[in-house]
PDB file of N, CA and C in Angstrom:
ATOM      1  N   UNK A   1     -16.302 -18.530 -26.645  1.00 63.00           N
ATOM      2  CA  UNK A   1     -15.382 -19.434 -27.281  1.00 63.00           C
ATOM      3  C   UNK A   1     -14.320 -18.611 -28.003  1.00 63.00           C
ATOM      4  N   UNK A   2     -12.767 -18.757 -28.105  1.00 66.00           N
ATOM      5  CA  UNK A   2     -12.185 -17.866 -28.487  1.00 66.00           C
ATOM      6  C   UNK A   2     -11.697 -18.318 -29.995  1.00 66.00           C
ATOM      7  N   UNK A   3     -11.936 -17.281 -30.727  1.00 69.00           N
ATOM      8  CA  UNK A   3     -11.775 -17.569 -31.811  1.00 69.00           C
ATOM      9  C   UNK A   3     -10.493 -17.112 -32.432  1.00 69.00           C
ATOM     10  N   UNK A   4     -10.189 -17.841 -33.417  1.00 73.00           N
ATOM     11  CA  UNK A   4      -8.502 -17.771 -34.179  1.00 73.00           C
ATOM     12  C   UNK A   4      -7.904 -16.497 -34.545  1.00 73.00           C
ATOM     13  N   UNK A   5      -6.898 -15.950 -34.790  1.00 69.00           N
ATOM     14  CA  UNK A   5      -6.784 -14.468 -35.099  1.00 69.00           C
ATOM     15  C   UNK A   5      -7.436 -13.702 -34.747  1.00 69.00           C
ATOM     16  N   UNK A   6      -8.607 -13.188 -34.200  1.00 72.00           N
ATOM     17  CA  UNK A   6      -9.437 -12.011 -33.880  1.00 72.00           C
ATOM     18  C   UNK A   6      -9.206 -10.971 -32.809  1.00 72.00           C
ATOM     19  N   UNK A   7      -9.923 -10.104 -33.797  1.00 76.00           N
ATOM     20  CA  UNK A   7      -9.194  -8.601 -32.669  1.00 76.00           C
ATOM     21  C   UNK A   7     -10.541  -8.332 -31.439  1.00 76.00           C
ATOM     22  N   UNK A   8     -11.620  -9.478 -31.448  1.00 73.00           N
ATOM     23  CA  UNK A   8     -13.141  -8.965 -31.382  1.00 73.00           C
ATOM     24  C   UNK A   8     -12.299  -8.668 -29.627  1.00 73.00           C
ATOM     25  N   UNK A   9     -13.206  -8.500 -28.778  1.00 78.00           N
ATOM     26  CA  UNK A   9     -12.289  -8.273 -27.533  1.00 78.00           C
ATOM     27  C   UNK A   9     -13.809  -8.669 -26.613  1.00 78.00           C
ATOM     28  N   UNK A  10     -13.647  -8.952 -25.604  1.00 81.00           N
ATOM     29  CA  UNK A  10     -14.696  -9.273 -24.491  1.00 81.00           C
ATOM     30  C   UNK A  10     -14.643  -9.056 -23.158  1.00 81.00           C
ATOM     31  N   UNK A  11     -15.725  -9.762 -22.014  1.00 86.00           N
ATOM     32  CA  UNK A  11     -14.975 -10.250 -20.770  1.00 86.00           C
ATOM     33  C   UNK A  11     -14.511 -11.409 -20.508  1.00 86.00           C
ATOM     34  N   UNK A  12     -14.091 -11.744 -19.514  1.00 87.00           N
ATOM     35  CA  UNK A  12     -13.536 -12.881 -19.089  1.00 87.00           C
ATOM     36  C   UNK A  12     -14.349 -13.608 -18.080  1.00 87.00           C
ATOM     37  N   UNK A  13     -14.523 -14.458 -17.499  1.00 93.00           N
ATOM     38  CA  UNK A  13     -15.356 -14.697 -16.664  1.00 93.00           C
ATOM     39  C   UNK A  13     -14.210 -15.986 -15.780  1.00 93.00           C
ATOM     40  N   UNK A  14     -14.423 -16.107 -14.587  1.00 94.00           N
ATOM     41  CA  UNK A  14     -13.673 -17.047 -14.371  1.00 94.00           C
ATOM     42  C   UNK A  14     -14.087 -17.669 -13.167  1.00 94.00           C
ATOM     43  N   UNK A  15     -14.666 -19.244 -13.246  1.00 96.00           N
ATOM     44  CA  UNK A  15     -15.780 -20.018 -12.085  1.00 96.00           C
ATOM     45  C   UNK A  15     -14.443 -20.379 -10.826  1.00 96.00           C
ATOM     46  N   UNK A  16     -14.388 -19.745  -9.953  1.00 96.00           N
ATOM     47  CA  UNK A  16     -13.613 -20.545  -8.953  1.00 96.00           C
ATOM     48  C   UNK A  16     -13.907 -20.690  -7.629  1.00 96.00           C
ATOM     49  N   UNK A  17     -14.111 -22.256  -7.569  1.00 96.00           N
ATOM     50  CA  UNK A  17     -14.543 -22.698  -6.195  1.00 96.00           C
ATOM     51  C   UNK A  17     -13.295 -23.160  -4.994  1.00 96.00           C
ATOM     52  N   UNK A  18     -13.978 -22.521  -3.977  1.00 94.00           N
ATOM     53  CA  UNK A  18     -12.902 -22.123  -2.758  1.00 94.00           C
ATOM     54  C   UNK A  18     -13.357 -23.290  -2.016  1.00 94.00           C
ATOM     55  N   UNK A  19     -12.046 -23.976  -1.555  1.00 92.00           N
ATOM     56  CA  UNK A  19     -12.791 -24.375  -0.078  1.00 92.00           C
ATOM     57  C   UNK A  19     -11.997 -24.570   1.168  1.00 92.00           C
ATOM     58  N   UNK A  20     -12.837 -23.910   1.884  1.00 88.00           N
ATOM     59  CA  UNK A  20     -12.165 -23.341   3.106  1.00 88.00           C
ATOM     60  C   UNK A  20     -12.370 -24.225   4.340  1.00 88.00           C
ATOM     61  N   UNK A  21     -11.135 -24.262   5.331  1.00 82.00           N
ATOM     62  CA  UNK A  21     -10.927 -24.936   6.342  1.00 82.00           C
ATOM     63  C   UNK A  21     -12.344 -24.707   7.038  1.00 82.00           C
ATOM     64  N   UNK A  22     -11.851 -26.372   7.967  1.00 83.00           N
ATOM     65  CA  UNK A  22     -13.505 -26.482   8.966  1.00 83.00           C
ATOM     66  C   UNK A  22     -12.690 -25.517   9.992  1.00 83.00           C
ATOM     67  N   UNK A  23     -13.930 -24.677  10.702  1.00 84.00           N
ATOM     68  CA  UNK A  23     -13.867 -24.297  12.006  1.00 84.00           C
ATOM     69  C   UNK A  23     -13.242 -24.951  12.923  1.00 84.00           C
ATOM     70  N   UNK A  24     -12.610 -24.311  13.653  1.00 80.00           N
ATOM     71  CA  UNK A  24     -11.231 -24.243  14.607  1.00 80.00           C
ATOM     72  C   UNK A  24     -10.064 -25.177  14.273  1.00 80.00           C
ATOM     73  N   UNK A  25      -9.314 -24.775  12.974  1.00 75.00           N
ATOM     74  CA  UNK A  25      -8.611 -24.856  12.503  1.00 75.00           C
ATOM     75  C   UNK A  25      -7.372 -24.336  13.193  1.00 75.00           C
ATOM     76  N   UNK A  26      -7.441 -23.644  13.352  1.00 76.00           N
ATOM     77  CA  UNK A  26      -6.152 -22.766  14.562  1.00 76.00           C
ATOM     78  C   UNK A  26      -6.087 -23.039  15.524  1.00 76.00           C
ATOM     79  N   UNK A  27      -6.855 -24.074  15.966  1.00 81.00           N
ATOM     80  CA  UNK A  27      -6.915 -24.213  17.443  1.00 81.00           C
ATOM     81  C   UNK A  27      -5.850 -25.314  17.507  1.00 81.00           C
ATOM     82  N   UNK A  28      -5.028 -26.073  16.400  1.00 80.00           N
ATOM     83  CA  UNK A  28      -4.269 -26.943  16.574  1.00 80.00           C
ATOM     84  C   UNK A  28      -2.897 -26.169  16.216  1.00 80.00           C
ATOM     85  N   UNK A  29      -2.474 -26.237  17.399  1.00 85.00           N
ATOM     86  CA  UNK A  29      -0.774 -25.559  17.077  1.00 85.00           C
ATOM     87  C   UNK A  29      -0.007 -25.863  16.347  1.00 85.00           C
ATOM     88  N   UNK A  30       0.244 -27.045  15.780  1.00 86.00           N
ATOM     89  CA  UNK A  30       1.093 -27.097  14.881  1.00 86.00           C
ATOM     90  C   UNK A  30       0.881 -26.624  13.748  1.00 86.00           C
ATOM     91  N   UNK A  31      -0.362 -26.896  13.109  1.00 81.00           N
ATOM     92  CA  UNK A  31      -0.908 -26.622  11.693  1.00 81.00           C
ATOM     93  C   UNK A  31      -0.638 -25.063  12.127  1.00 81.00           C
ATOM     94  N   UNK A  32      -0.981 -24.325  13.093  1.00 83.00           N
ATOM     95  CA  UNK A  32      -0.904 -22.652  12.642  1.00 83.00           C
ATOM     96  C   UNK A  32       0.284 -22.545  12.972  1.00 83.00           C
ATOM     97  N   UNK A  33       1.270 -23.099  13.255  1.00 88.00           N
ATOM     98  CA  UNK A  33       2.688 -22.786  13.539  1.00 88.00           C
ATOM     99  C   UNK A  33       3.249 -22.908  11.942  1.00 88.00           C
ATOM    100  N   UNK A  34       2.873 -23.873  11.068  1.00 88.00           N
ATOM    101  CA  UNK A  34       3.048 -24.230   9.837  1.00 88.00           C
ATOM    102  C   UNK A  34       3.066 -23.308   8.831  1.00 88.00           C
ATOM    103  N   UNK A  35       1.817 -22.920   9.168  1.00 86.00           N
ATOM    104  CA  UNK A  35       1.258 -21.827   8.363  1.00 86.00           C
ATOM    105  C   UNK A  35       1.858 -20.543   8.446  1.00 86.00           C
ATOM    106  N   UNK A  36       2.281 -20.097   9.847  1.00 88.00           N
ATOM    107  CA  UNK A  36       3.394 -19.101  10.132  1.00 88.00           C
ATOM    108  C   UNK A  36       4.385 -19.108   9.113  1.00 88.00           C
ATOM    109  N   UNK A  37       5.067 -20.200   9.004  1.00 91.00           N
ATOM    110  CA  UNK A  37       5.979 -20.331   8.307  1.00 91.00           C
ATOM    111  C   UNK A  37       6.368 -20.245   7.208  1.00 91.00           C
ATOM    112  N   UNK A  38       5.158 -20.446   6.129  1.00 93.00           N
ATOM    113  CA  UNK A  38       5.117 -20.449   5.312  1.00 93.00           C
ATOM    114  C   UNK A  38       4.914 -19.081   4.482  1.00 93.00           C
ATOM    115  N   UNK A  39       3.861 -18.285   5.452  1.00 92.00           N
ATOM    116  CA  UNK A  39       3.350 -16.986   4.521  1.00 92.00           C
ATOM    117  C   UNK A  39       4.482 -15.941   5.368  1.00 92.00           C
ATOM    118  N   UNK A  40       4.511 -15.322   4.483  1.00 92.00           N
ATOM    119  CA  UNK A  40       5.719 -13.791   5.199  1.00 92.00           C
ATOM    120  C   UNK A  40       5.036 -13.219   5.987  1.00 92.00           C
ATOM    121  N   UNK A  41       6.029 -12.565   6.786  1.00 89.00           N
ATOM    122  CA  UNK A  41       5.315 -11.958   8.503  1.00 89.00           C
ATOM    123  C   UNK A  41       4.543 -10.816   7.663  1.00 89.00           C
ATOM    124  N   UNK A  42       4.253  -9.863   8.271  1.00 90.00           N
ATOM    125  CA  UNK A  42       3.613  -8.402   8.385  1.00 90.00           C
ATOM    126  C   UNK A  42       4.354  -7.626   8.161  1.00 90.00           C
ATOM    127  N   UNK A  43       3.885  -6.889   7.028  1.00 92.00           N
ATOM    128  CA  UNK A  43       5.072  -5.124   7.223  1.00 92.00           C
ATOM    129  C   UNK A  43       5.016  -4.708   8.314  1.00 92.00           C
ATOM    130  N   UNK A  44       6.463  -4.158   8.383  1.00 92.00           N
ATOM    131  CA  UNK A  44       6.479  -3.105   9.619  1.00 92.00           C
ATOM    132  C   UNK A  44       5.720  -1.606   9.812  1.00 92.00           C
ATOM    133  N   UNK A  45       5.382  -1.648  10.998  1.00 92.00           N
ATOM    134  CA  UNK A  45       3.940  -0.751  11.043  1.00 92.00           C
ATOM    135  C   UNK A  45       4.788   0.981  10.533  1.00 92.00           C
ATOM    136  N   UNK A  46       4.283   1.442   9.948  1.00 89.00           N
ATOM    137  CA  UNK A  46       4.291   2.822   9.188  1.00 89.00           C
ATOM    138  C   UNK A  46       4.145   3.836  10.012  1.00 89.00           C
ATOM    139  N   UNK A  47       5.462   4.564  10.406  1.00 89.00           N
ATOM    140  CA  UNK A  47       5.001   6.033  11.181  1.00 89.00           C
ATOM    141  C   UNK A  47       4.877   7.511  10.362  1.00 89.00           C
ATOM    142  N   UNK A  48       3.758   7.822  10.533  1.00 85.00           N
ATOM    143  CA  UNK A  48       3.773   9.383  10.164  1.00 85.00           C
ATOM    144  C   UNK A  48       4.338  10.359  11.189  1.00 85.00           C
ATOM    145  N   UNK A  49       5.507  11.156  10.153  1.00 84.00           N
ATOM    146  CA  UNK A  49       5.686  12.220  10.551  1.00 84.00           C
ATOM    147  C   UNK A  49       4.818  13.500  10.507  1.00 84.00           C
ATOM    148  N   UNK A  50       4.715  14.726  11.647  1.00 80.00           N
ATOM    149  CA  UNK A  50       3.671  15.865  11.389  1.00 80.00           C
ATOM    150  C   UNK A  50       5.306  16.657  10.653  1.00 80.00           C
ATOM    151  N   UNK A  51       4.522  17.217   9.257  1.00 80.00           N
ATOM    152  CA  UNK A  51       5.573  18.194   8.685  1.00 80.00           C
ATOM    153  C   UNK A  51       5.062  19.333   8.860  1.00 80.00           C
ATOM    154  N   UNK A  52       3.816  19.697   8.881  1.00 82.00           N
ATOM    155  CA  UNK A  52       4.147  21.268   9.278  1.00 82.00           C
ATOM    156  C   UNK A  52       2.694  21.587  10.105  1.00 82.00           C
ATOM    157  N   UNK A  53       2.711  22.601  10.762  1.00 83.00           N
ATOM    158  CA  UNK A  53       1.109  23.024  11.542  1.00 83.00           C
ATOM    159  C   UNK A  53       0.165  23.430  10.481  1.00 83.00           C
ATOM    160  N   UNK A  54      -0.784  23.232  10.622  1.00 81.00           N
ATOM    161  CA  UNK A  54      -1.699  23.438   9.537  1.00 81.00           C
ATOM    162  C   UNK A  54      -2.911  24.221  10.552  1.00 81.00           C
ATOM    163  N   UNK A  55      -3.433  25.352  10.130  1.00 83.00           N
ATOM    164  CA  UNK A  55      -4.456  26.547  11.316  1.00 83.00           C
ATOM    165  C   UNK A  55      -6.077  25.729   9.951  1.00 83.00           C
ATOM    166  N   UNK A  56      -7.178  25.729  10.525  1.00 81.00           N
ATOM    167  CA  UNK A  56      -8.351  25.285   9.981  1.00 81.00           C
ATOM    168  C   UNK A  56      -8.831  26.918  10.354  1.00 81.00           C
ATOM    169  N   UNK A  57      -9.534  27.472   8.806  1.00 80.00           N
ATOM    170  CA  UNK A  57     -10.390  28.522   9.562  1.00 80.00           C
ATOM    171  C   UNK A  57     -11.897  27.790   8.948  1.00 80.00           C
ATOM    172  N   UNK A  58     -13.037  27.450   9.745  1.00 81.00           N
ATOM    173  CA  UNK A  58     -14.104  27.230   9.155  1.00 81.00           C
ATOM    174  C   UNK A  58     -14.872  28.357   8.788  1.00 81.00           C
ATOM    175  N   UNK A  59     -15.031  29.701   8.382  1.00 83.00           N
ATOM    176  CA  UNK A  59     -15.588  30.288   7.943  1.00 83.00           C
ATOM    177  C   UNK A  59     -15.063  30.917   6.975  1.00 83.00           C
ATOM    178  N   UNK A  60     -13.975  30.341   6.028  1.00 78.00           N
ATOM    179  CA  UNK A  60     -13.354  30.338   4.722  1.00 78.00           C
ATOM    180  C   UNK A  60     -14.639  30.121   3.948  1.00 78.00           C
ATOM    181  N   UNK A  61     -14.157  30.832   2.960  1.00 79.00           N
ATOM    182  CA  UNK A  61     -15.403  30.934   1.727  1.00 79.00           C
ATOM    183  C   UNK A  61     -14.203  30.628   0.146  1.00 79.00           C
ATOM    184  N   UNK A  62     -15.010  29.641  -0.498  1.00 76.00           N
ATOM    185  CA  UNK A  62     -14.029  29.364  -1.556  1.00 76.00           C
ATOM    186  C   UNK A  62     -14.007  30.528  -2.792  1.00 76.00           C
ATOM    187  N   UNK A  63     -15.464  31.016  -2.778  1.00 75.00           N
ATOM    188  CA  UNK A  63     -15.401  32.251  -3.591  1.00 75.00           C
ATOM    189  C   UNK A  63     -14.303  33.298  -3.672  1.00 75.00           C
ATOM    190  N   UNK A  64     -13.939  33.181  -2.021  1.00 74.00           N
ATOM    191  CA  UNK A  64     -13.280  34.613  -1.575  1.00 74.00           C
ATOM    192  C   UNK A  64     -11.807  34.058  -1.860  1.00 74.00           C
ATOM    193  N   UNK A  65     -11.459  32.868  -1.828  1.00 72.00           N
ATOM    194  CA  UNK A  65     -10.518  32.697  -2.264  1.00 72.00           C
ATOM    195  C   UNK A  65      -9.272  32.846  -3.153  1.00 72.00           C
ATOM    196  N   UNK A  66      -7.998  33.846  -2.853  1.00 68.00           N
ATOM    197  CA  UNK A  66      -7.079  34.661  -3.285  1.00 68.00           C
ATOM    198  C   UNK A  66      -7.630  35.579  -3.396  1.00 68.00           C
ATOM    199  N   UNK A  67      -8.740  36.408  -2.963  1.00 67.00           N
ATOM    200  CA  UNK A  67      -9.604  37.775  -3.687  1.00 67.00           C
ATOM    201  C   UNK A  67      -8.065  38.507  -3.388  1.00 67.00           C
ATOM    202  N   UNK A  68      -7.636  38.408  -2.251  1.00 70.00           N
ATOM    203  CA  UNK A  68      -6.342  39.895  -2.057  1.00 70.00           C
ATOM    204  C   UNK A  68      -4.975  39.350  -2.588  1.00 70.00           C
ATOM    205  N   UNK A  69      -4.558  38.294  -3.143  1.00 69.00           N
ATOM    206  CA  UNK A  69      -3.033  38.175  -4.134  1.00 69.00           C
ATOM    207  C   UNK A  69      -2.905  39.136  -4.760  1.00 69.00           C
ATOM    208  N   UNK A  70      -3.752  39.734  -5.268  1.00 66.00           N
ATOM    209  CA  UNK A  70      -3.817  40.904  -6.668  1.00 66.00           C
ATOM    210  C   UNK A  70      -3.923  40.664  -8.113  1.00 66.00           C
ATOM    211  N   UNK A  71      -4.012  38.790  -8.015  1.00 67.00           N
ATOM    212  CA  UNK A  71      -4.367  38.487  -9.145  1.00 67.00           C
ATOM    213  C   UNK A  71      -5.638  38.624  -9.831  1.00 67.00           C
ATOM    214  N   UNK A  72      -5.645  39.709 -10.838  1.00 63.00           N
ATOM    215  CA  UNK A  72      -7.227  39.501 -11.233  1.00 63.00           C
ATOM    216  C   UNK A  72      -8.102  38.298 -11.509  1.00 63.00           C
ATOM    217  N   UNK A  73      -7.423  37.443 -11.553  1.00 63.00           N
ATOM    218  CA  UNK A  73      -7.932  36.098 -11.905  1.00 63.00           C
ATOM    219  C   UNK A  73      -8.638  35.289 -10.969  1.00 63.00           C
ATOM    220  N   UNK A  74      -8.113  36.032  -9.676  1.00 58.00           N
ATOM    221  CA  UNK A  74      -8.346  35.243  -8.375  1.00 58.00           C
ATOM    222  C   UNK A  74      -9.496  36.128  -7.702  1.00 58.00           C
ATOM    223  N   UNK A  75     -11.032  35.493  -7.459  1.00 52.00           N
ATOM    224  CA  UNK A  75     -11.712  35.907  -6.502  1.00 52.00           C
ATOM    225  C   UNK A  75     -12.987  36.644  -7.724  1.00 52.00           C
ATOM    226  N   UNK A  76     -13.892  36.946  -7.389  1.00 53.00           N
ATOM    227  CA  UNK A  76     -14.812  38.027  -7.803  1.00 53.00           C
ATOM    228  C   UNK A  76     -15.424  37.307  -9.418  1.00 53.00           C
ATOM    229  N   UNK A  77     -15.415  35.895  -9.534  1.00 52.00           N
ATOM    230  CA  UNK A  77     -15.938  35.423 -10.378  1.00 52.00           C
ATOM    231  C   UNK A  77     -16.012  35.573 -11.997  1.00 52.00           C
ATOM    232  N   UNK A  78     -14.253  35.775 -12.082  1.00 50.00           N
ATOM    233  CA  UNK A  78     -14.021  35.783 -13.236  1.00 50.00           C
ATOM    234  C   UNK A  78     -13.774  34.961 -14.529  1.00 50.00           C
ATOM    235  N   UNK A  79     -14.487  33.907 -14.032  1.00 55.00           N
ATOM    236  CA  UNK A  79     -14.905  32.971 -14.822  1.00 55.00           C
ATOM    237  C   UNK A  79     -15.903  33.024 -15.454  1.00 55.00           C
ATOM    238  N   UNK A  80     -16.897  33.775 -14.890  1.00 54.00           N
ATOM    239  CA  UNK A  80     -18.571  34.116 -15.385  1.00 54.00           C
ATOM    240  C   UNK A  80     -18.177  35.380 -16.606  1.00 54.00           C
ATOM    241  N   UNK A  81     -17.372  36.089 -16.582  1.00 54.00           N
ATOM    242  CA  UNK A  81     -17.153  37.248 -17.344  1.00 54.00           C
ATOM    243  C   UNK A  81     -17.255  37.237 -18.832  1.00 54.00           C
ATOM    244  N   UNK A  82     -16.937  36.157 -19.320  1.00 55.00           N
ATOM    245  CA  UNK A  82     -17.066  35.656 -20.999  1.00 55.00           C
ATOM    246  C   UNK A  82     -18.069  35.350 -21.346  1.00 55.00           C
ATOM    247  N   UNK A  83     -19.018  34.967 -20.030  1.00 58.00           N
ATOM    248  CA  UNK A  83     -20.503  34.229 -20.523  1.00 58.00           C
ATOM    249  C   UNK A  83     -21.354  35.180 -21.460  1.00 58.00           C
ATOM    250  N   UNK A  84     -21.211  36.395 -20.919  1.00 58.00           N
ATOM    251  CA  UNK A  84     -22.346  37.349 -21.623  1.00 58.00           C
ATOM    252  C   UNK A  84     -21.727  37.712 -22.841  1.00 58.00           C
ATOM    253  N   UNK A  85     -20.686  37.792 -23.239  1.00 62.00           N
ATOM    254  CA  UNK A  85     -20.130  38.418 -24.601  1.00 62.00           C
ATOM    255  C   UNK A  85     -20.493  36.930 -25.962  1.00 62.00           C
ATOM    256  N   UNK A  86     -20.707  37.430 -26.742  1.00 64.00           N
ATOM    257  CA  UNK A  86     -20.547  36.397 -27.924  1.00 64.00           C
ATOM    258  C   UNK A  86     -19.163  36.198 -28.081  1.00 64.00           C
ATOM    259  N   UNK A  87     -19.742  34.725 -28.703  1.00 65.00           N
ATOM    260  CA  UNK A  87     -17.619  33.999 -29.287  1.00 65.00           C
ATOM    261  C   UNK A  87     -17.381  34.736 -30.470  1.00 65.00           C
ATOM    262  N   UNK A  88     -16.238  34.409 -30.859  1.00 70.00           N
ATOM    263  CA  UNK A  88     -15.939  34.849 -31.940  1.00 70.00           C
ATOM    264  C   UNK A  88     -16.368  33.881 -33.387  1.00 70.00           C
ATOM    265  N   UNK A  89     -16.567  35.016 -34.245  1.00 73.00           N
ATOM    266  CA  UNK A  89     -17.270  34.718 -35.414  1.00 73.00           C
ATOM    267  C   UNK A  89     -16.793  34.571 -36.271  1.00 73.00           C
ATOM    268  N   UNK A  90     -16.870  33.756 -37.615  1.00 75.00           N
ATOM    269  CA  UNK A  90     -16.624  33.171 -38.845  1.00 75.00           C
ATOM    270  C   UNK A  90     -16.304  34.761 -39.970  1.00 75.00           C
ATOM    271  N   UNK A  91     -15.372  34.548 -40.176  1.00 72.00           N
ATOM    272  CA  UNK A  91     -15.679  35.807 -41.551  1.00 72.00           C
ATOM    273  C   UNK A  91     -16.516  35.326 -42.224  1.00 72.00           C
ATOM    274  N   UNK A  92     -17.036  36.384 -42.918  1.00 75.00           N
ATOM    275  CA  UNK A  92     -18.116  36.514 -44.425  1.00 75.00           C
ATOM    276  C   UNK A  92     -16.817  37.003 -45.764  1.00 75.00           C
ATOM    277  N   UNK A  93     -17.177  35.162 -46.415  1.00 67.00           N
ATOM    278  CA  UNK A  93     -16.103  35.791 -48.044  1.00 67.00           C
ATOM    279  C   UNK A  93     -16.806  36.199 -48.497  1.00 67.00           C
TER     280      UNK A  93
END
């Protein structure tokens, strides 16, 4: 029940009963000619362009990944490298 001014917040719920045409409904031409008419046609069908060749190697390894850019950052699990050191610490006043 919604109450006056309130910020309380909820769901919504909402009962709605459908009811749908008897079977072979379309089979009468005019009514689906009607109906044509009424709802908008179909988008026009969507072409993809290929923009560039793309080579798959399946025996890529994500580890190994950039190991040779020269970025140290890239490859050889330098993410694990901080684990073993302690964080940094609080002075003593």
């Amino acid at each position: 029940m919604p109450l006056k001014r309130s910020d309380a917040k909820g769901d919504l719920f909402l009962v709605v009963k459908i009811e749908f045409p008897k079977s072979g409904w379309t089979q009468d031409d005019a009514s689906f000619e009607s109906l044509k008419k009424i709802l908008p046609g179909p988008d026009p069908p969507i072409e993809a362009t290929e923009v560039d060749e793309v080579e798959y190697n399946s025996d890529a390894d994500i580890e190994e990944f950039g190991a040779n850019s020269g970025d140290p950052r890239a490859g050889g699990g330098w993410e694990d490298e901080d684990e073993d050191e302690g964080g940094a610490q609080c002075a003593q006043q």
